[in-house]
Short mmCIF file of C-alpha atoms and ligand atoms in Angstrom, two decimals:
data_model
loop_
_atom_site.label_atom_id
_atom_site.label_comp_id
_atom_site.label_asym_id
_atom_site.label_seq_id
_atom_site.Cartn_x
_atom_site.Cartn_y
_atom_site.Cartn_z
CA UNK A 31 154.84 99.40 64.01
CA UNK A 32 155.75 102.41 62.14
CA UNK A 33 159.33 101.67 61.81
CA UNK A 34 158.61 98.07 60.46
CA UNK A 35 156.12 99.88 57.82
CA UNK A 36 159.05 102.26 56.94
CA UNK A 37 161.43 99.47 56.43
CA UNK A 38 159.02 97.66 54.35
CA UNK A 39 158.22 100.73 52.42
CA UNK A 40 161.80 101.53 51.59
CA UNK A 41 162.42 98.00 50.56
CA UNK A 42 159.63 98.11 48.09
CA UNK A 43 159.51 100.05 44.77
CA UNK A 44 155.81 100.48 45.28
CA UNK A 45 156.96 103.24 48.15
CA UNK A 46 158.52 105.40 45.56
CA UNK A 47 155.55 105.41 42.96
CA UNK A 48 152.88 107.75 42.89
CA UNK A 49 149.64 106.41 44.01
CA UNK A 50 148.11 106.21 40.50
CA UNK A 51 150.90 103.68 39.25
CA UNK A 52 150.56 101.31 42.24
CA UNK A 53 148.66 98.14 41.54
CA UNK A 54 144.97 98.57 41.00
CA UNK A 55 142.67 95.68 42.11
CA UNK A 56 139.11 94.75 41.65
CA UNK A 57 137.48 92.31 43.92
CA UNK A 58 134.67 90.44 42.20
CA UNK A 59 132.38 87.88 43.55
CA UNK A 60 130.35 86.01 40.69
CA UNK A 61 128.60 82.83 40.26
CA UNK A 62 130.43 79.74 39.49
CA UNK A 63 130.76 78.91 35.80
CA UNK A 64 129.37 82.20 34.83
CA UNK A 65 132.15 84.02 32.92
CA UNK A 66 134.86 83.36 30.07
CA UNK A 67 137.70 83.39 32.09
CA UNK A 68 140.08 84.24 29.66
CA UNK A 69 138.27 88.03 29.83
CA UNK A 70 139.92 88.42 33.18
CA UNK A 71 143.39 88.41 31.79
CA UNK A 72 142.34 90.56 28.92
CA UNK A 73 140.80 93.28 31.08
CA UNK A 74 143.90 93.37 33.30
CA UNK A 75 146.05 93.59 30.26
CA UNK A 76 144.11 96.26 28.81
CA UNK A 77 143.61 98.27 32.09
CA UNK A 78 146.38 97.30 34.55
CA UNK A 79 143.70 96.56 37.02
CA UNK A 80 144.10 93.00 38.55
CA UNK A 81 140.96 90.96 39.13
CA UNK A 82 140.82 89.03 42.32
CA UNK A 83 137.87 86.45 41.33
CA UNK A 84 135.90 84.61 43.81
CA UNK A 85 132.66 82.45 43.25
CA UNK A 86 129.58 81.25 44.98
CA UNK A 87 126.68 79.14 43.78
CA UNK A 88 123.71 80.39 46.02
CA UNK A 89 122.04 83.67 46.56
CA UNK A 90 121.71 82.58 50.45
CA UNK A 91 125.50 82.47 50.38
CA UNK A 92 126.21 85.68 48.74
CA UNK A 93 123.31 87.27 51.08
CA UNK A 94 124.81 85.94 54.33
CA UNK A 95 128.24 87.58 53.28
CA UNK A 96 126.66 90.96 52.42
CA UNK A 97 124.46 91.02 55.52
CA UNK A 98 127.51 90.43 57.70
CA UNK A 99 128.98 93.45 56.15
CA UNK A 100 132.70 94.42 55.14
CA UNK A 101 133.06 91.70 52.47
CA UNK A 102 135.75 93.63 50.61
CA UNK A 103 134.03 92.91 47.41
CA UNK A 104 133.71 95.55 44.63
CA UNK A 105 131.22 93.92 42.55
CA UNK A 106 128.72 91.07 43.32
CA UNK A 107 126.03 89.42 41.40
CA UNK A 108 122.73 88.73 43.00
CA UNK A 109 119.48 87.59 41.59
CA UNK A 110 116.46 89.97 41.07
CA UNK A 111 114.68 89.11 44.22
CA UNK A 112 117.60 89.24 46.48
CA UNK A 113 118.75 92.37 44.63
CA UNK A 114 115.64 93.83 45.62
CA UNK A 115 115.71 93.12 49.17
CA UNK A 116 119.41 93.86 49.57
CA UNK A 117 118.72 97.41 47.57
CA UNK A 118 116.38 97.86 50.45
CA UNK A 119 118.74 96.91 53.08
CA UNK A 120 120.87 99.60 52.09
CA UNK A 121 123.73 97.41 50.88
CA UNK A 122 124.31 98.73 47.32
CA UNK A 123 125.41 102.11 46.11
CA UNK A 124 123.61 103.78 43.32
CA UNK A 125 125.58 103.70 40.05
CA UNK A 126 126.80 106.54 38.35
CA UNK A 127 125.86 105.73 34.75
CA UNK A 128 128.26 108.10 33.30
CA UNK A 129 130.92 105.84 34.40
CA UNK A 130 129.56 103.03 32.45
CA UNK A 131 129.24 104.05 28.87
CA UNK A 132 128.30 100.84 27.72
CA UNK A 133 125.17 100.92 29.24
CA UNK A 134 124.14 102.40 26.15
CA UNK A 135 124.15 98.97 24.60
CA UNK A 136 121.86 97.38 27.25
CA UNK A 137 118.61 95.80 26.42
CA UNK A 138 115.59 97.92 27.00
CA UNK A 139 113.15 95.05 27.49
CA UNK A 140 115.51 93.28 29.91
CA UNK A 141 116.33 96.44 31.37
CA UNK A 142 112.75 97.14 32.06
CA UNK A 143 112.12 93.76 33.71
CA UNK A 144 115.14 94.23 35.80
CA UNK A 145 113.45 97.51 36.93
CA UNK A 146 110.86 95.61 38.73
CA UNK A 147 113.61 94.70 41.26
CA UNK A 148 115.61 97.85 40.93
CA UNK A 149 113.11 100.60 40.49
CA UNK A 150 114.44 103.16 38.18
CA UNK A 151 117.36 101.12 37.26
CA UNK A 152 119.50 102.83 39.66
CA UNK A 153 121.61 100.27 41.67
CA UNK A 154 122.20 97.62 39.04
CA UNK A 155 122.78 96.52 35.42
CA UNK A 156 121.85 92.98 34.21
CA UNK A 157 124.65 90.66 33.48
CA UNK A 158 122.74 87.62 32.29
CA UNK A 159 119.04 86.20 32.28
CA UNK A 160 117.80 82.55 32.32
CA UNK A 161 115.25 79.98 32.98
CA UNK A 162 115.03 77.04 35.58
CA UNK A 163 114.17 73.76 33.80
CA UNK A 164 114.93 70.10 33.11
CA UNK A 165 118.60 69.05 32.33
CA UNK A 166 119.15 65.37 31.19
CA UNK A 167 121.01 62.56 29.62
CA UNK A 168 118.87 62.09 26.33
CA UNK A 169 119.87 58.29 26.20
CA UNK A 170 119.40 57.26 29.81
CA UNK A 171 116.27 58.78 29.97
CA UNK A 172 114.91 57.31 27.01
CA UNK A 173 116.05 53.97 28.13
CA UNK A 174 114.05 54.46 31.30
CA UNK A 175 110.94 56.51 30.12
CA UNK A 176 110.34 55.27 26.72
CA UNK A 177 108.26 57.62 24.59
CA UNK A 178 107.63 59.79 27.71
CA UNK A 179 108.23 63.29 26.28
CA UNK A 180 110.66 65.31 28.49
CA UNK A 181 108.66 68.59 28.38
CA UNK A 182 106.74 68.39 31.49
CA UNK A 183 107.38 68.60 35.44
CA UNK A 184 105.68 65.46 35.56
CA UNK A 185 108.97 63.89 34.97
CA UNK A 186 110.46 65.02 38.42
CA UNK A 187 107.24 65.42 40.49
CA UNK A 188 105.26 62.32 39.54
CA UNK A 189 106.74 59.46 41.97
CA UNK A 190 106.00 56.82 39.38
CA UNK A 191 108.26 58.75 36.85
CA UNK A 192 111.11 60.00 38.81
CA UNK A 193 111.42 56.60 40.42
CA UNK A 194 112.23 54.99 36.88
CA UNK A 195 115.19 57.23 36.58
CA UNK A 196 116.28 57.31 40.35
CA UNK A 197 119.05 54.62 39.62
CA UNK A 198 120.93 56.73 37.18
CA UNK A 199 121.07 59.97 39.52
CA UNK A 200 118.74 62.88 40.04
CA UNK A 201 120.21 66.23 41.40
CA UNK A 202 117.89 69.15 42.17
CA UNK A 203 119.18 72.96 42.68
CA UNK A 204 119.80 73.91 46.17
CA UNK A 205 117.77 76.82 45.52
CA UNK A 206 114.33 77.25 47.48
CA UNK A 207 113.08 80.11 45.24
CA UNK A 208 113.56 78.21 41.88
CA UNK A 209 112.14 74.99 43.47
CA UNK A 210 109.27 76.39 45.46
CA UNK A 211 108.20 78.54 42.52
CA UNK A 212 108.09 75.81 39.99
CA UNK A 213 106.24 73.46 42.45
CA UNK A 214 103.82 75.88 42.87
CA UNK A 215 103.22 76.52 39.15
CA UNK A 216 103.03 72.69 38.77
CA UNK A 217 100.13 72.46 41.61
CA UNK A 218 98.43 75.32 39.65
CA UNK A 219 98.79 77.75 42.37
CA UNK A 220 100.37 81.40 42.07
CA UNK A 221 104.12 80.75 41.64
CA UNK A 222 104.62 84.08 43.64
CA UNK A 223 102.44 83.10 46.44
CA UNK A 224 103.81 84.23 49.97
CA UNK A 225 100.94 82.32 51.62
CA UNK A 226 102.43 79.72 54.19
CA UNK A 227 100.04 77.12 53.29
CA UNK A 228 101.09 77.19 49.57
CA UNK A 229 104.72 77.05 50.55
CA UNK A 230 103.95 74.08 52.38
CA UNK A 231 102.11 72.44 49.74
CA UNK A 232 105.14 73.00 47.32
CA UNK A 233 107.50 71.48 50.12
CA UNK A 234 105.20 68.52 50.46
CA UNK A 235 105.32 68.06 46.50
CA UNK A 236 109.09 67.81 46.58
CA UNK A 237 109.00 65.84 49.83
CA UNK A 238 107.09 63.14 48.11
CA UNK A 239 109.90 62.47 45.59
CA UNK A 240 112.64 63.26 47.99
CA UNK A 241 113.70 59.34 48.28
CA UNK A 242 114.51 59.67 44.43
CA UNK A 243 116.83 62.60 44.72
CA UNK A 244 120.58 61.92 45.14
CA UNK A 245 121.46 65.55 46.01
CA UNK A 246 120.47 69.09 46.28
CA UNK A 247 123.53 71.23 44.74
CA UNK A 248 123.66 74.25 42.23
CA UNK A 249 126.91 73.68 40.67
CA UNK A 250 128.01 70.21 40.90
CA UNK A 251 125.33 68.91 38.40
CA UNK A 252 127.33 70.24 35.39
CA UNK A 253 130.11 67.85 35.60
CA UNK A 254 127.76 65.16 36.97
CA UNK A 255 125.83 65.41 34.04
CA UNK A 256 128.76 65.64 31.71
CA UNK A 257 130.55 62.51 32.88
CA UNK A 258 127.44 60.37 33.46
CA UNK A 259 127.19 60.49 37.02
CA UNK A 260 123.72 61.51 37.00
CA UNK A 261 121.10 61.34 34.21
CA UNK A 262 118.63 64.22 35.40
CA UNK A 263 118.45 67.53 37.19
CA UNK A 264 116.41 70.29 37.82
CA UNK A 265 119.04 73.00 36.85
CA UNK A 266 119.79 76.32 34.87
CA UNK A 267 119.67 76.40 31.23
CA UNK A 268 123.38 77.84 30.47
CA UNK A 269 124.82 75.17 33.07
CA UNK A 270 123.31 72.48 31.24
CA UNK A 271 124.43 73.61 27.84
CA UNK A 272 127.91 74.05 29.42
CA UNK A 273 127.63 69.97 30.41
CA UNK A 274 126.75 69.45 26.91
CA UNK A 275 130.05 71.17 25.78
CA UNK A 276 131.90 69.49 28.43
CA UNK A 277 130.77 65.98 27.47
CA UNK A 278 131.16 66.81 23.63
CA UNK A 279 134.89 68.01 24.39
CA UNK A 280 135.43 64.61 26.46
CA UNK A 281 134.02 62.79 23.44
CA UNK A 282 132.40 60.35 25.87
CA UNK A 283 129.22 60.03 23.56
CA UNK A 284 127.01 61.50 26.42
CA UNK A 285 124.30 63.48 25.15
CA UNK A 286 122.71 66.36 27.25
CA UNK A 287 119.62 68.41 26.54
CA UNK A 288 117.47 71.02 28.50
CA UNK A 289 113.71 71.46 28.26
CA UNK A 290 111.59 74.42 29.37
CA UNK A 291 108.41 72.28 30.58
CA UNK A 292 105.13 73.20 28.92
CA UNK A 293 103.63 73.95 32.44
CA UNK A 294 106.22 77.06 32.42
CA UNK A 295 109.04 78.04 34.70
CA UNK A 296 110.97 80.89 36.48
CA UNK A 297 113.03 83.36 34.65
CA UNK A 298 115.54 84.99 36.70
CA UNK A 299 117.75 88.27 35.99
CA UNK A 300 121.31 88.13 37.63
CA UNK A 301 122.88 91.77 37.76
CA UNK A 302 126.09 93.53 38.81
CA UNK A 303 125.76 95.74 41.81
CA UNK A 304 128.61 97.82 43.92
CA UNK A 305 128.41 97.45 47.86
CA UNK A 306 128.29 100.75 49.59
CA UNK A 307 131.73 99.74 51.24
CA UNK A 308 133.26 98.65 48.07
CA UNK A 309 137.22 99.41 48.61
CA UNK A 310 137.78 100.01 44.68
CA UNK A 311 134.54 101.83 43.16
CA UNK A 312 136.49 103.20 40.12
CA UNK A 313 137.91 99.92 39.25
CA UNK A 314 134.40 98.38 39.84
CA UNK A 315 133.08 100.76 37.24
CA UNK A 316 135.95 99.84 34.67
CA UNK A 317 135.03 96.09 35.12
CA UNK A 318 131.47 96.44 34.62
CA UNK A 319 131.83 98.78 31.66
CA UNK A 320 134.25 96.25 30.00
CA UNK A 321 131.79 93.35 30.84
CA UNK A 322 129.13 95.31 28.97
CA UNK A 323 131.01 96.02 25.97
CA UNK A 324 129.22 94.32 23.12
CA UNK A 325 131.97 91.97 21.88
CA UNK A 326 133.03 90.97 25.41
CA UNK A 327 129.23 90.24 26.71
CA UNK A 328 128.97 88.33 23.57
CA UNK A 329 131.96 86.18 24.46
CA UNK A 330 130.71 85.61 28.03
CA UNK A 331 127.32 84.14 26.37
CA UNK A 332 129.01 82.08 23.75
CA UNK A 333 130.96 80.42 26.61
CA UNK A 334 128.28 80.33 29.39
CA UNK A 335 125.47 79.67 27.18
CA UNK A 336 123.53 82.27 29.42
CA UNK A 337 121.76 85.23 27.51
CA UNK A 338 123.47 88.57 28.57
CA UNK A 339 121.74 91.78 29.15
CA UNK A 340 123.01 93.83 26.30
CA UNK A 341 121.16 94.07 23.09
CA UNK A 342 124.15 95.35 21.00
CA UNK A 343 126.14 92.14 21.62
CA UNK A 344 123.63 89.91 19.81
CA UNK A 345 125.73 90.15 16.48
CA UNK A 346 128.66 88.84 18.01
CA UNK A 347 127.09 85.98 20.10
CA UNK A 348 127.91 82.50 18.90
CA UNK A 349 125.01 81.54 16.18
CA UNK A 350 124.33 78.08 18.23
CA UNK A 351 123.69 79.90 21.41
CA UNK A 352 121.81 82.85 19.94
CA UNK A 353 119.55 80.56 17.88
CA UNK A 354 118.88 78.21 21.20
CA UNK A 355 115.23 79.10 22.08
CA UNK A 356 116.27 77.68 25.63
CA UNK A 357 118.97 80.25 25.82
CA UNK A 358 117.40 83.20 23.99
CA UNK A 359 113.74 82.48 24.25
CA UNK A 360 111.45 82.99 21.31
CA UNK A 361 107.68 84.59 21.89
CA UNK A 362 106.22 81.29 22.55
CA UNK A 363 108.57 80.32 24.82
CA UNK A 364 108.69 83.70 26.74
CA UNK A 365 104.79 83.43 27.07
CA UNK A 366 105.32 80.43 29.37
CA UNK A 367 107.89 82.02 31.89
CA UNK A 368 106.95 83.86 35.12
CA UNK A 369 108.94 86.05 37.54
CA UNK A 370 108.66 86.34 41.29
CA UNK A 371 109.07 89.01 43.89
CA UNK A 372 111.26 88.65 47.07
CA UNK A 373 109.68 86.97 50.17
CA UNK A 374 109.02 89.06 53.18
CA UNK A 375 110.62 88.40 56.36
CA UNK A 376 107.83 86.04 57.68
CA UNK A 377 107.49 84.18 54.42
CA UNK A 378 111.37 83.72 54.19
CA UNK A 379 111.18 81.99 57.66
CA UNK A 380 108.67 79.59 56.48
CA UNK A 381 110.79 78.91 53.21
CA UNK A 382 113.94 78.23 55.24
CA UNK A 383 112.37 75.98 57.50
CA UNK A 384 110.35 74.10 54.91
CA UNK A 385 113.44 73.78 52.61
CA UNK A 386 115.81 72.40 55.49
CA UNK A 387 113.04 70.00 56.31
CA UNK A 388 112.65 68.79 52.52
CA UNK A 389 116.45 68.42 52.03
CA UNK A 390 117.05 66.44 55.28
CA UNK A 391 113.95 64.40 54.32
CA UNK A 392 112.29 64.96 57.74
C1 N2P B 139 126.01 79.93 36.86
C2 N2P B 139 124.55 79.88 37.46
C3 N2P B 139 123.98 81.21 37.51
C4 N2P B 139 122.44 81.11 37.49
N1 N2P B 139 126.50 78.74 37.12
C5 N2P B 139 122.09 81.44 38.97
N2 N2P B 139 122.21 82.41 39.25
#
């Protein structure tokens, strides 16, 4: 074994280089469609650190990996509630803010909201924040719903309405937290309720319209909307506007829109965190600092259509993105948004069971 190592070593140039000159790497695990991918090359070019980039589209998927341990990831991007319980489970290391000087440009209000999940802002910094709402094909909905305004959850939760659009394809996010909280809100219950009977009521509401839902999925709806395979989704704002851009690029005449229903919706914060067993901690700091650089954060927002956590990036964000109140909500829109707290273990069991039941239609 040793001999084999020595032979490999002697044959490789790396063997003769000082450690600091050897290839530096950072392993990043982020959501799908959530970055300007050109920035990864820019980062490598500037720092010499290679980025191994991997993606997921659900907090459940990320959490399962983190709980199994030894992921090899240096940076992950959980949403607020998941971040909170992962911090409590001891998964992340406290951040040394002196290694992330660009935290000086962070957005105080957004940072304060993240502190609800990460008390004292010790373990995470906001990457993006956004809402859950209605993503739709403007013409196909108009053909089917006439003058009905698409600014209410009625569209997806009233069987007589969703039934009318089922033929052109409806997807819901495969995210129990999003779907249950907005259902609770629609029912006039506390969207953050942890009562089992409330969770069951929310699940029953979704089950009622289950026959009209083609798929539960949290990333395929972007292309499905953009190419006309579906006409309605419960989705996230940034993804929806990416679908709009893709349709525009394809010049296929498909018009996509997104609304925050008047009844209100969930607002979520996704943030960078470093697992305790991250193999490349200094590289992780370098990556986070790069991503928080105002011009870089702005590029990410301009491409992904998500609002980032860096106030100082605003002057550099594409005007159409910055001025879109569904991405950067104005005061009136803000007033309709709610946030939620993590499920305790018992509630989580109810949620998981109900969600499986809803999806399988049983
Ligand atoms: C990006 C989805 C990010 C929002 N496609 C969900 N955390």
